Amino acid sequence: MTNLIAKTSTEIEDLLQPLVDHGYRGRQVANWVHQRGAQEFDEMDNLPKSLRAALEREFSLREPEILEICESGDGSAKFLLRFEDGVTVESVSMPEGAKATFCLSSQAGCAVGCTFCVTGAMGSGRNLSACEIVGQYRRLRRALGEETERVNIVFMGMGEPLLNTIHLEQALSVLYERVSPKRITVSTVGIIPGIEWLAALARRPKLAVSLNAPDQERREAIMPITRKYPLEELIRTIRNFPLERGRRITFEYVLIKDFNDAVSDASAVAKLIHGVPSKVNVIPLNEDADHFPELHQPSAETVDAFARTLRDLGHVVTVRWSKGADVAAACGQLKGRQPAR
Ligand code: SAH
Ligand code: SF4
């Protein structure tokens, strides 16, 4: 049964054509689905009963089931969501005044296997469908209430979005009904063909690239995919990425104690990305004693010195002490619920 939550308004109008007597009915349904976030066809009280019954027979509005919501002391909330086949993912909502940021997942696991990431340690999981991606947005949006005026979306949850471009593309088209492309960021480990795909889209979200090390050798050590997509080629691809006016590339840099946190590393990063309109998000590592006990978070002084060096060299830097760490909702900590073994 076709699920309308992952269809754009135009697609909904086309799909409904054979069922309706008036052209405006399709628009009414699309408005219910996307603007009003309807969960049931029965809610659509400006439609004839017969049409609601026909919709019910042919289409669904199914969303992932909420298994659990963990609220963090800092206001963020981690949602554990289950899809039809039992697969689970996590998504994080971070409200801040009239705004909120949603951190969504693109895959249930990740085959890329970065050594500092809990999702990577789970191993590969399947791609999420457009319904499953949009479903996360809908669940989180409804939980917020109407007072939140603006939502930003970052694909920084579980998985590598640029290894799931087919479903990501459809999900983006649908998300654009509610959220402007300039408020959506796709974060990648550095999949070069994926970045080129993104560059060719007519309506592009923002690009974030997880840099995490200043040279090929160290990047390979923590991000094995660097062997396939070398750092130099990655930087060249980023330099060619088309940027709308006012936009910048975000570089994420996970700071790992005594590995990539020296002041000289900050200078090397500055040199590497010199001239790219960008900002750097420095993320002190979120530790995980089970999956990578040997990796540690640097001290606040080391983090400050790293950020200061980059700033002194002319870069825009924000330090992201992760939100939701107390409920394991922070960067690199998402894992869904593992099936019992
Ligand atoms: N696969 C994509 C998006 C998901 S990971 C990517 O790698 O970019 C989102 C961000 O979390 C990445 O910048 C990643 O480097 C960071 N991250 C992963 N594990 C982390 C950890 N243990 N502590 C802090 N950040 C982490
Ligand atoms: Fe996958 Fe990103 Fe984690 Fe690497 S950091 S394992 S690419 S989710």
JSON list of N, CA and C in Angstrom, two decimals, residues 265-275 309-310 313 315:
[
{"chain": "A", "resi": 265, "resn": "ASP", "atom": "N", "xyz": [48.16, 20.27, 14.92]},
{"chain": "A", "resi": 265, "resn": "ASP", "atom": "CA", "xyz": [47.10, 19.66, 14.10]},
{"chain": "A", "resi": 265, "resn": "ASP", "atom": "C", "xyz": [46.09, 20.72, 13.66]},
{"chain": "A", "resi": 266, "resn": "ALA", "atom": "N", "xyz": [45.79, 21.65, 14.59]},
{"chain": "A", "resi": 266, "resn": "ALA", "atom": "CA", "xyz": [44.86, 22.73, 14.24]},
{"chain": "A", "resi": 266, "resn": "ALA", "atom": "C", "xyz": [45.45, 23.56, 13.10]},
{"chain": "A", "resi": 267, "resn": "SER", "atom": "N", "xyz": [46.74, 23.84, 13.16]},
{"chain": "A", "resi": 267, "resn": "SER", "atom": "CA", "xyz": [47.37, 24.61, 12.07]},
{"chain": "A", "resi": 267, "resn": "SER", "atom": "C", "xyz": [47.31, 23.83, 10.76]},
{"chain": "A", "resi": 268, "resn": "ALA", "atom": "N", "xyz": [47.52, 22.50, 10.85]},
{"chain": "A", "resi": 268, "resn": "ALA", "atom": "CA", "xyz": [47.47, 21.68, 9.63]},
{"chain": "A", "resi": 268, "resn": "ALA", "atom": "C", "xyz": [46.07, 21.68, 9.03]},
{"chain": "A", "resi": 269, "resn": "VAL", "atom": "N", "xyz": [45.05, 21.65, 9.89]},
{"chain": "A", "resi": 269, "resn": "VAL", "atom": "CA", "xyz": [43.66, 21.70, 9.40]},
{"chain": "A", "resi": 269, "resn": "VAL", "atom": "C", "xyz": [43.43, 23.03, 8.68]},
{"chain": "A", "resi": 270, "resn": "ALA", "atom": "N", "xyz": [43.90, 24.11, 9.31]},
{"chain": "A", "resi": 270, "resn": "ALA", "atom": "CA", "xyz": [43.71, 25.44, 8.73]},
{"chain": "A", "resi": 270, "resn": "ALA", "atom": "C", "xyz": [44.32, 25.50, 7.33]},
{"chain": "A", "resi": 271, "resn": "LYS", "atom": "N", "xyz": [45.49, 24.89, 7.19]},
{"chain": "A", "resi": 271, "resn": "LYS", "atom": "CA", "xyz": [46.18, 24.91, 5.91]},
{"chain": "A", "resi": 271, "resn": "LYS", "atom": "C", "xyz": [45.40, 24.08, 4.86]},
{"chain": "A", "resi": 272, "resn": "LEU", "atom": "N", "xyz": [44.93, 22.92, 5.32]},
{"chain": "A", "resi": 272, "resn": "LEU", "atom": "CA", "xyz": [44.22, 22.01, 4.43]},
{"chain": "A", "resi": 272, "resn": "LEU", "atom": "C", "xyz": [42.97, 22.65, 3.82]},
{"chain": "A", "resi": 273, "resn": "ILE", "atom": "N", "xyz": [42.23, 23.39, 4.63]},
{"chain": "A", "resi": 273, "resn": "ILE", "atom": "CA", "xyz": [40.93, 23.92, 4.17]},
{"chain": "A", "resi": 273, "resn": "ILE", "atom": "C", "xyz": [41.02, 25.41, 3.84]},
{"chain": "A", "resi": 274, "resn": "HIS", "atom": "N", "xyz": [42.22, 25.91, 3.77]},
{"chain": "A", "resi": 274, "resn": "HIS", "atom": "CA", "xyz": [42.43, 27.33, 3.49]},
{"chain": "A", "resi": 274, "resn": "HIS", "atom": "C", "xyz": [41.65, 27.76, 2.24]},
{"chain": "A", "resi": 275, "resn": "GLY", "atom": "N", "xyz": [40.91, 28.84, 2.38]},
{"chain": "A", "resi": 275, "resn": "GLY", "atom": "CA", "xyz": [40.20, 29.39, 1.22]},
{"chain": "A", "resi": 275, "resn": "GLY", "atom": "C", "xyz": [38.82, 28.79, 0.98]},
{"chain": "A", "resi": 309, "resn": "THR", "atom": "N", "xyz": [43.51, 28.22, 18.17]},
{"chain": "A", "resi": 309, "resn": "THR", "atom": "CA", "xyz": [44.50, 28.22, 17.08]},
{"chain": "A", "resi": 309, "resn": "THR", "atom": "C", "xyz": [43.81, 28.39, 15.73]},
{"chain": "A", "resi": 310, "resn": "LEU", "atom": "N", "xyz": [42.72, 27.63, 15.54]},
{"chain": "A", "resi": 310, "resn": "LEU", "atom": "CA", "xyz": [41.99, 27.73, 14.28]},
{"chain": "A", "resi": 310, "resn": "LEU", "atom": "C", "xyz": [41.40, 29.14, 14.10]},
{"chain": "A", "resi": 313, "resn": "LEU", "atom": "N", "xyz": [43.79, 31.71, 13.11]},
{"chain": "A", "resi": 313, "resn": "LEU", "atom": "CA", "xyz": [44.19, 31.59, 11.71]},
{"chain": "A", "resi": 313, "resn": "LEU", "atom": "C", "xyz": [43.04, 31.98, 10.77]},
{"chain": "A", "resi": 315, "resn": "HIS", "atom": "N", "xyz": [39.60, 31.17, 11.03]},
{"chain": "A", "resi": 315, "resn": "HIS", "atom": "CA", "xyz": [38.46, 30.27, 10.80]},
{"chain": "A", "resi": 315, "resn": "HIS", "atom": "C", "xyz": [37.34, 30.51, 11.80]}
]
